CSV table of C-alpha atoms in Angstrom, one decimal:
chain,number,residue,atom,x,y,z
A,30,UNK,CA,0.0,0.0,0.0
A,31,UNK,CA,1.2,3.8,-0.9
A,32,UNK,CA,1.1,6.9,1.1
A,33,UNK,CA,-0.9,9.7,-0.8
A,34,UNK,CA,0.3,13.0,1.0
A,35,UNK,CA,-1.7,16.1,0.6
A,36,UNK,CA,-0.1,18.8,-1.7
A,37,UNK,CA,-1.8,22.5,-2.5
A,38,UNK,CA,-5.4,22.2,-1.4
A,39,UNK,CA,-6.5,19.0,-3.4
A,40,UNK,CA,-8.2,16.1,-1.2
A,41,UNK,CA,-6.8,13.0,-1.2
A,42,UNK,CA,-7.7,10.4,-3.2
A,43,UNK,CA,-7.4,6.2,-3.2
A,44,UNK,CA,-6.2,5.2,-6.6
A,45,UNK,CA,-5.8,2.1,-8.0
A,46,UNK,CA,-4.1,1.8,-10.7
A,47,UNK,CA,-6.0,0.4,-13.6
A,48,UNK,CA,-3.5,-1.1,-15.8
A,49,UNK,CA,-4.1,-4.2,-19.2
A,50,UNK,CA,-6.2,-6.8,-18.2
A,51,UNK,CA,-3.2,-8.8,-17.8
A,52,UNK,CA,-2.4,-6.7,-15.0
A,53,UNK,CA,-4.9,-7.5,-12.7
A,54,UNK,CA,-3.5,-6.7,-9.2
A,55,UNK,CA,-4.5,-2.9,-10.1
A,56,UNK,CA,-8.6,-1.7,-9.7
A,57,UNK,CA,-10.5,1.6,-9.7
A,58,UNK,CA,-10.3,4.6,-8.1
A,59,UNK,CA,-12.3,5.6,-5.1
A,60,UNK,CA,-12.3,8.9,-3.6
A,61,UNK,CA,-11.4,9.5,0.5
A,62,UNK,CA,-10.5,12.8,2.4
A,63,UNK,CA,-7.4,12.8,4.5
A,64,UNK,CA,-3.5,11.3,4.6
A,65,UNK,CA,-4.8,7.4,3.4
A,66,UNK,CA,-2.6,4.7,2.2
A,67,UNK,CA,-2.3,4.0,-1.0
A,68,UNK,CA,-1.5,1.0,-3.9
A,69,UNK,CA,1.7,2.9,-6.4
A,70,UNK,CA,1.1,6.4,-5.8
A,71,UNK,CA,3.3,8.8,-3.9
A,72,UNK,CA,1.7,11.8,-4.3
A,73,UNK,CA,-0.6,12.9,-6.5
A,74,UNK,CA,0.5,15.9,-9.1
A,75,UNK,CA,-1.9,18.8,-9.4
A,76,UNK,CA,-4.7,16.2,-11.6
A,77,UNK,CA,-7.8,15.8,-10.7
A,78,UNK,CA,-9.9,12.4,-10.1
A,79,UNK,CA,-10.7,12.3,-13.9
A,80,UNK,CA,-7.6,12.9,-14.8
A,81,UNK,CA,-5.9,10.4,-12.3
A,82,UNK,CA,-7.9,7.7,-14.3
A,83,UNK,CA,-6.3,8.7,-17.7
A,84,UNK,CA,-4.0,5.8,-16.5
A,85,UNK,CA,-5.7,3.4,-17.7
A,86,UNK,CA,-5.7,5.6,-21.1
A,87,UNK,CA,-4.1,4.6,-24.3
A,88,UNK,CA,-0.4,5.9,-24.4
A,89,UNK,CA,-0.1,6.7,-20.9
A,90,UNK,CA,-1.2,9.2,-18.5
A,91,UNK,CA,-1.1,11.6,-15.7
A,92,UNK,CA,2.4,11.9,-13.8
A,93,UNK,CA,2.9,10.7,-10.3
A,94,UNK,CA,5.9,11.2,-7.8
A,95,UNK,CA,7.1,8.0,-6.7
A,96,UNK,CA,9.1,5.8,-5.0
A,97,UNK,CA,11.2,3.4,-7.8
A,98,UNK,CA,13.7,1.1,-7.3
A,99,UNK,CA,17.5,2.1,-9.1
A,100,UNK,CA,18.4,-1.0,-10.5
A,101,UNK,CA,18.5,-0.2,-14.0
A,102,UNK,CA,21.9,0.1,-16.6
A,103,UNK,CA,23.9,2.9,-15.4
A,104,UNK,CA,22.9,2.4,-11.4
A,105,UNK,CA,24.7,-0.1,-10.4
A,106,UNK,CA,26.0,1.6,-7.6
A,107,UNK,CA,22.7,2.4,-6.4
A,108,UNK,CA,21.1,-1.4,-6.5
A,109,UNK,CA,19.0,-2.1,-3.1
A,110,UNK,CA,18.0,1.7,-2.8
A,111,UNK,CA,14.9,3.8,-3.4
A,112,UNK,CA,14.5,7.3,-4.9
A,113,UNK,CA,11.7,9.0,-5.7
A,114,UNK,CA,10.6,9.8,-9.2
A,115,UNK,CA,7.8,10.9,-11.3
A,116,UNK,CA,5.9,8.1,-13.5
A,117,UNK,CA,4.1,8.2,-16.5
A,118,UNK,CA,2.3,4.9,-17.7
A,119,UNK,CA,2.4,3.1,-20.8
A,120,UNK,CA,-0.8,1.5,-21.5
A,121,UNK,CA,1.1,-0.1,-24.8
A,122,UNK,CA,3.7,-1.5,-22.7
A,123,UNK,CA,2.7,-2.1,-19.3
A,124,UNK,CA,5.6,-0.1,-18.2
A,125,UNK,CA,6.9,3.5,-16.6
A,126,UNK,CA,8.9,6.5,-17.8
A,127,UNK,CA,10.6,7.3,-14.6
A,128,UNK,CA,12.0,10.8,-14.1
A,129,UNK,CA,14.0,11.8,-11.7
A,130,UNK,CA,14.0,14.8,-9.9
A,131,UNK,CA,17.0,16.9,-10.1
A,132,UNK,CA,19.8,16.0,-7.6
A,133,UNK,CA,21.8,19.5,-6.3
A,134,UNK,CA,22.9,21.0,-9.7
A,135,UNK,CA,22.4,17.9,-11.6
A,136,UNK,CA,19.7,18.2,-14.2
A,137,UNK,CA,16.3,15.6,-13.9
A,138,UNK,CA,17.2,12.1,-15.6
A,139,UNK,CA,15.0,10.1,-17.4
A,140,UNK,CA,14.7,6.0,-17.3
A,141,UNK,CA,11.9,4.1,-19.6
A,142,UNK,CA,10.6,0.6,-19.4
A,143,UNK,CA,10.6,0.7,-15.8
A,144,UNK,CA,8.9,-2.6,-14.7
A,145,UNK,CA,5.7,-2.5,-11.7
A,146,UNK,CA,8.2,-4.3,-9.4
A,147,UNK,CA,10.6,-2.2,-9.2
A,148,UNK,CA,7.8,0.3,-7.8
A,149,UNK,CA,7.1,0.2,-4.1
A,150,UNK,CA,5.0,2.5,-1.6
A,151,UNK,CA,6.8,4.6,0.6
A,152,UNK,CA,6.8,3.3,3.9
A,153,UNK,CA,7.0,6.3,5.5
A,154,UNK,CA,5.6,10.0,5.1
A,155,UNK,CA,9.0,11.4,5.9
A,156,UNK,CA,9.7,14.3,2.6
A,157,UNK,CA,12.8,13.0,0.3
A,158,UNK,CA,14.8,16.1,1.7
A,159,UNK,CA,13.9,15.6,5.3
A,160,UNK,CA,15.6,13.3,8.4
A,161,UNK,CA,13.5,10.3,9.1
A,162,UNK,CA,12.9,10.0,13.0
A,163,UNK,CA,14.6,6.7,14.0
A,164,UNK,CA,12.1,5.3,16.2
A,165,UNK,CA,13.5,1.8,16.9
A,166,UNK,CA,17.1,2.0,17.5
A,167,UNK,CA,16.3,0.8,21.0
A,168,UNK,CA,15.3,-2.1,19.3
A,169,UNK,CA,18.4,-3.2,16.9
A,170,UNK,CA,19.7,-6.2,17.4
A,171,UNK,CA,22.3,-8.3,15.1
A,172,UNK,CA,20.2,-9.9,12.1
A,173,UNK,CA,17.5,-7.5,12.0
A,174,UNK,CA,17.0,-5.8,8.7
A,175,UNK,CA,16.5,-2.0,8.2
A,176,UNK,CA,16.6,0.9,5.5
A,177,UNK,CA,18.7,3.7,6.1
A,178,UNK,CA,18.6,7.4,4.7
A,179,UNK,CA,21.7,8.2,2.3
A,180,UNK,CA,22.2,10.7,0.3
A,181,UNK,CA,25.5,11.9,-1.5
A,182,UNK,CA,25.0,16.3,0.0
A,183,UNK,CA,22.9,18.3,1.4
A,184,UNK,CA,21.3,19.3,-1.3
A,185,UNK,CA,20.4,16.0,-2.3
A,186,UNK,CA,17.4,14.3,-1.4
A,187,UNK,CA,17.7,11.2,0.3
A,188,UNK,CA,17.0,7.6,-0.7
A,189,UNK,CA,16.6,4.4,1.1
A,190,UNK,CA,19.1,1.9,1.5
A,191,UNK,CA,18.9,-2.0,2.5
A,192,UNK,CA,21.0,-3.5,4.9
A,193,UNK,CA,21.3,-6.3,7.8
A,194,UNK,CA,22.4,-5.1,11.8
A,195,UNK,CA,25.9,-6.7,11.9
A,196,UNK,CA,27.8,-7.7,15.0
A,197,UNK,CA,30.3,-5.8,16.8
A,198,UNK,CA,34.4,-6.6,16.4
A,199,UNK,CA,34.6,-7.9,19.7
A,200,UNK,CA,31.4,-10.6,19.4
A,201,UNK,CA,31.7,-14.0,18.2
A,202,UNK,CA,28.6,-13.8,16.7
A,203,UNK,CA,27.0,-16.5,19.3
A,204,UNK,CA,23.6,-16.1,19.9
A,205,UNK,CA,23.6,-17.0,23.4
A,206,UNK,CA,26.6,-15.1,24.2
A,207,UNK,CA,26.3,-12.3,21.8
A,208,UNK,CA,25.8,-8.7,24.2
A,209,UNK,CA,25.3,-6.4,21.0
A,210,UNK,CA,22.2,-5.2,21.3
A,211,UNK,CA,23.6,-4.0,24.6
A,212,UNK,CA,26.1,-1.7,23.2
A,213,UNK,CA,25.4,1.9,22.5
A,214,UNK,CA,26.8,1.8,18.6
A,215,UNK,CA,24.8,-0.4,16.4
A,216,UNK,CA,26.9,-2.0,13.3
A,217,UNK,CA,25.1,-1.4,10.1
A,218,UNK,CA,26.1,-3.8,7.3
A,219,UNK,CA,25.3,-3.5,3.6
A,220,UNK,CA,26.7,-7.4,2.1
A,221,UNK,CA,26.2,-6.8,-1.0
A,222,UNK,CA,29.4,-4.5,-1.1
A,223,UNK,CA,32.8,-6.3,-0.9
A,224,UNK,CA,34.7,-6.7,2.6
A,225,UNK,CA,37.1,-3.3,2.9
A,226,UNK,CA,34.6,-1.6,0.5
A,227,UNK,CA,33.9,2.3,2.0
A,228,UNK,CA,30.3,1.3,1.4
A,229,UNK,CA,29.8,-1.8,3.5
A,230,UNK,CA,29.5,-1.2,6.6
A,231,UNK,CA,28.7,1.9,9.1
A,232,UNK,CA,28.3,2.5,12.9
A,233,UNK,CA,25.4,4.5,14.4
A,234,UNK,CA,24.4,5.5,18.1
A,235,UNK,CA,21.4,4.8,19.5
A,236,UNK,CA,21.5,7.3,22.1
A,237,UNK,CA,22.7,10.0,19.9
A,238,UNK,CA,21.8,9.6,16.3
A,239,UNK,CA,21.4,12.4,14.1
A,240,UNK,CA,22.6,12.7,10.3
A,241,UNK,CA,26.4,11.8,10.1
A,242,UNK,CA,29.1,11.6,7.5
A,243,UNK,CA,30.9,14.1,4.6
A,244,UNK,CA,30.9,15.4,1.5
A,245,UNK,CA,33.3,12.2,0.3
A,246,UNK,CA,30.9,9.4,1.8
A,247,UNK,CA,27.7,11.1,1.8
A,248,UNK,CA,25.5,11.2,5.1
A,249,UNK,CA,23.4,8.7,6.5
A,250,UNK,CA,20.2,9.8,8.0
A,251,UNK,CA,17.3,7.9,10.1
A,252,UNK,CA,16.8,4.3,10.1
A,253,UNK,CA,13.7,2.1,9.8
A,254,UNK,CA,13.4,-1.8,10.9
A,255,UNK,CA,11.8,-3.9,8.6
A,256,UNK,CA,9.1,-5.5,10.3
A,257,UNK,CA,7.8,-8.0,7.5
A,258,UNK,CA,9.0,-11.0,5.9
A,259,UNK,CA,7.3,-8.9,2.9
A,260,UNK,CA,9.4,-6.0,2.9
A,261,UNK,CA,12.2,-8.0,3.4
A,262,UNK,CA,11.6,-10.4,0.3
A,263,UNK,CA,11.3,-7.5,-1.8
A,264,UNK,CA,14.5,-6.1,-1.4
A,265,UNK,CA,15.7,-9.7,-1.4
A,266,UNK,CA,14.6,-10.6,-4.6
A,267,UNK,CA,16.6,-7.7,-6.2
A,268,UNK,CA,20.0,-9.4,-4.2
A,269,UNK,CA,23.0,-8.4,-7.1
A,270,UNK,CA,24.8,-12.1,-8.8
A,271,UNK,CA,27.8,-10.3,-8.0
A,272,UNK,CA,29.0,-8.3,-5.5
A,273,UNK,CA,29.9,-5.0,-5.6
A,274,UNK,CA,33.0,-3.0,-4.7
């Protein structure tokens, strides 16, 4: 389900998207007031309810800011993340036109051909360029998996990125021995990046977090536990063949 968030003064809406018969995990749109959870919309562009069903029109339709998985040609250092982007559907195809929103001073990017699964609802309401309140830190043990804000500056929005709670130098990793989730500094792991790549691993306090890192690593901002074997699949599913450096 997706997060519809409010923008100017237009209601909210439920919208299913109506896609080819062949597509039928999609239905019709019905209209509710208020912040309401949605099936593949982020937010809802200026259109109005007749407009929002053009989706199901010939050639595509309205344009819709959402959440899209970067695993296409020329991301592969972004595989098991999530930035936002606007969609347009392709009736003819069954696909998306993502474009992405400019990052900083880099101009918007466009990707076609995008595929429904690599579109998920945002899990949260937290805005791209805002820090996500890390409610469970208290909670983090070694195994549990969690997304993480990243993004490469300041004035970049953030994305989410995948990872697994790792165990801390000193453990031996024995489950009835093992006193991490005791310690202050929780080991974030990310094993689909080499061992001694920058990228695999960070450290974050759970008394103390707020945004940390530079200009050279990019910052990592709040932190959500996955709490179904659902979300957890998904990102699973998109696990590289090789790993990365």
């Amino acid at each position: 389900m997706l997060q519809l968030l409010l923008i100017s003064t237009l209601p909210a809406f439920t919208l299913m998207l109506v896609a080819p018969a062949a597509t039928h995990k999609h239905c019709k749109l019905v209209r509710e007031l208020g912040l309401v959870a949605l099936l593949l919309v982020r937010e809802l562009l200026h259109h109005s309810a007749s407009a929002a069903c053009a989706w199901g029109g010939e050639g595509g339709g309205s344009s819709n800011k959402e959440r899209e998985r970067e695993r296409g040609d020329g991301h592969v250092g972004f595989v098991l993340s999530c930035y936002d982007a606007h969609l347009r559907y392709d009736r003819r195809t069954d696909t998306f036109t993502a474009r992405y929103p400019p990052h900083g001073r880099k101009p918007a990017k466009e990707e076609s051909g995008v595929q429904w699964s690599r579109v998920r609802s945002p899990p949260v309401s937290t805005p791209a360029h805002d820090l996500h309140a890390s409610g469970c830190l208290g909670d983090l043990r070694p195994g549990d998996h969690f997304e993480i804000q990243w993004r490469k500056n300041k004035d970049f929005p953030y994305g989410w990125w995948y990872g697994v709670v790792g165990h801390q130098e000193t453990c031996n990793a024995n489950e009835h021995l093992c006193r991490c989730h005791e310690d202050d500094m929780v080991v974030l792991e990310f094993k689909h990046y080499a061992a001694g790549s920058r990228w695999r691993q960070t450290t974050v306090s759970r008394k103390d977090h707020r945004e940390k890192g530079d200009e050279t690593d990019g910052f990592y901002g709040g932190i959500r536990k996955l709490q179904t074997s659902d979300e957890i699949s998904t990102w699973r599913k998109f696990w590289p063949v090789d790993v990365l450096n």
